[in-house]
Amino acid sequence: ISTLLFLLMRLSGDPAAMLAGPQATPEQIEGFRTQLGLDRPLIVQYWYFITDIARLDFGFSYQYQRPVMEAVMERFPASLQLTFSAVALALVIAIPVGIFAAVRRGRLSGSAVLTGTLLGQSVPNFVLGILLILVFAVTLGWLPSFGRDGLASLILPTLTLSAFMMARQTRLVRAYMVEELSKDYVRAAQANGIPLRRIRFKHALRNVMVPVVGLAGIDVGQMFGGAVITEVIFAWPGMGRLLVDAVLTRDYPLVQAAVFVIAVLVVVVNFVIDLLYRVIDPTLGSQRE
């Protein structure tokens, strides 16, 4: 990942020319290149790049003229708050709605849920975000449309970001719950007089949660890295906007630090997901060992 990132950033253009401005002379541009260390051979730049990463030293931002990790960590909490709020909302709604759709399979209400999930997966984030702003911020005036100022400002971006995951998780829960409810142990439990509601939520749901948690882990990484559009629409001060600005200005150190933080988050989330697997179903841990 680090090598690919290094090469892609070097192929994207010369940041010295952008920093110097359109009216800069070749001498001024060359001065910026020397100041940024871009006049060194590519292999030397790569060596410094790798050694700096090993020391967690990403240098100074070309654009902000400050340590890049300060700029990244300043935006990191906002992105983390938005991402995990969206994941939590998606799961809180998707799990019971998915169970309901499985129980009502073949009926109008169950079909309505499936239709809603198709719509949720089809509508692009930017379209949904604009619609929510028009309805709840412009027309009704109930919620703010931009910024990060209290819980009210979190509602619309959270709804926008969670919509796709909510729809996908609902379909996943429904599919696995239908499969679980058709298994022999469910019929045996019913024959022994155990209430069907208890079977669904105590036994079947535990088996369903394994794929749900696995998909949620993937969603966290995708949402954290892909929240750019949502952050731009709602002027949310997160890492997505910071990363876009850094790419546009060819701010190499800032891009490298932001991607590094996102990669670390994905690794940590995958580790937590692995622990949750063992909590949900301890037999998974023994099987892997």
Short mmCIF file of C-alpha atoms in Angstrom, two decimals, residues 7 78 92 96 120 126 191 194 248 267:
data_model
loop_
_atom_site.label_atom_id
_atom_site.label_comp_id
_atom_site.label_asym_id
_atom_site.label_seq_id
_atom_site.Cartn_x
_atom_site.Cartn_y
_atom_site.Cartn_z
CA LEU A 7 4.05 6.13 -6.83
CA ALA A 78 -15.38 14.15 13.37
CA VAL A 92 -30.17 -0.79 15.13
CA PRO A 96 -35.21 -5.87 13.70
CA GLY A 120 -32.02 2.39 -0.24
CA PHE A 126 -25.42 12.84 -2.79
CA ALA A 191 -42.12 -29.27 19.05
CA ILE A 194 -40.40 -23.30 23.14
CA LEU A 248 -6.17 18.44 -5.26
CA VAL A 267 -6.83 -3.10 10.81
#
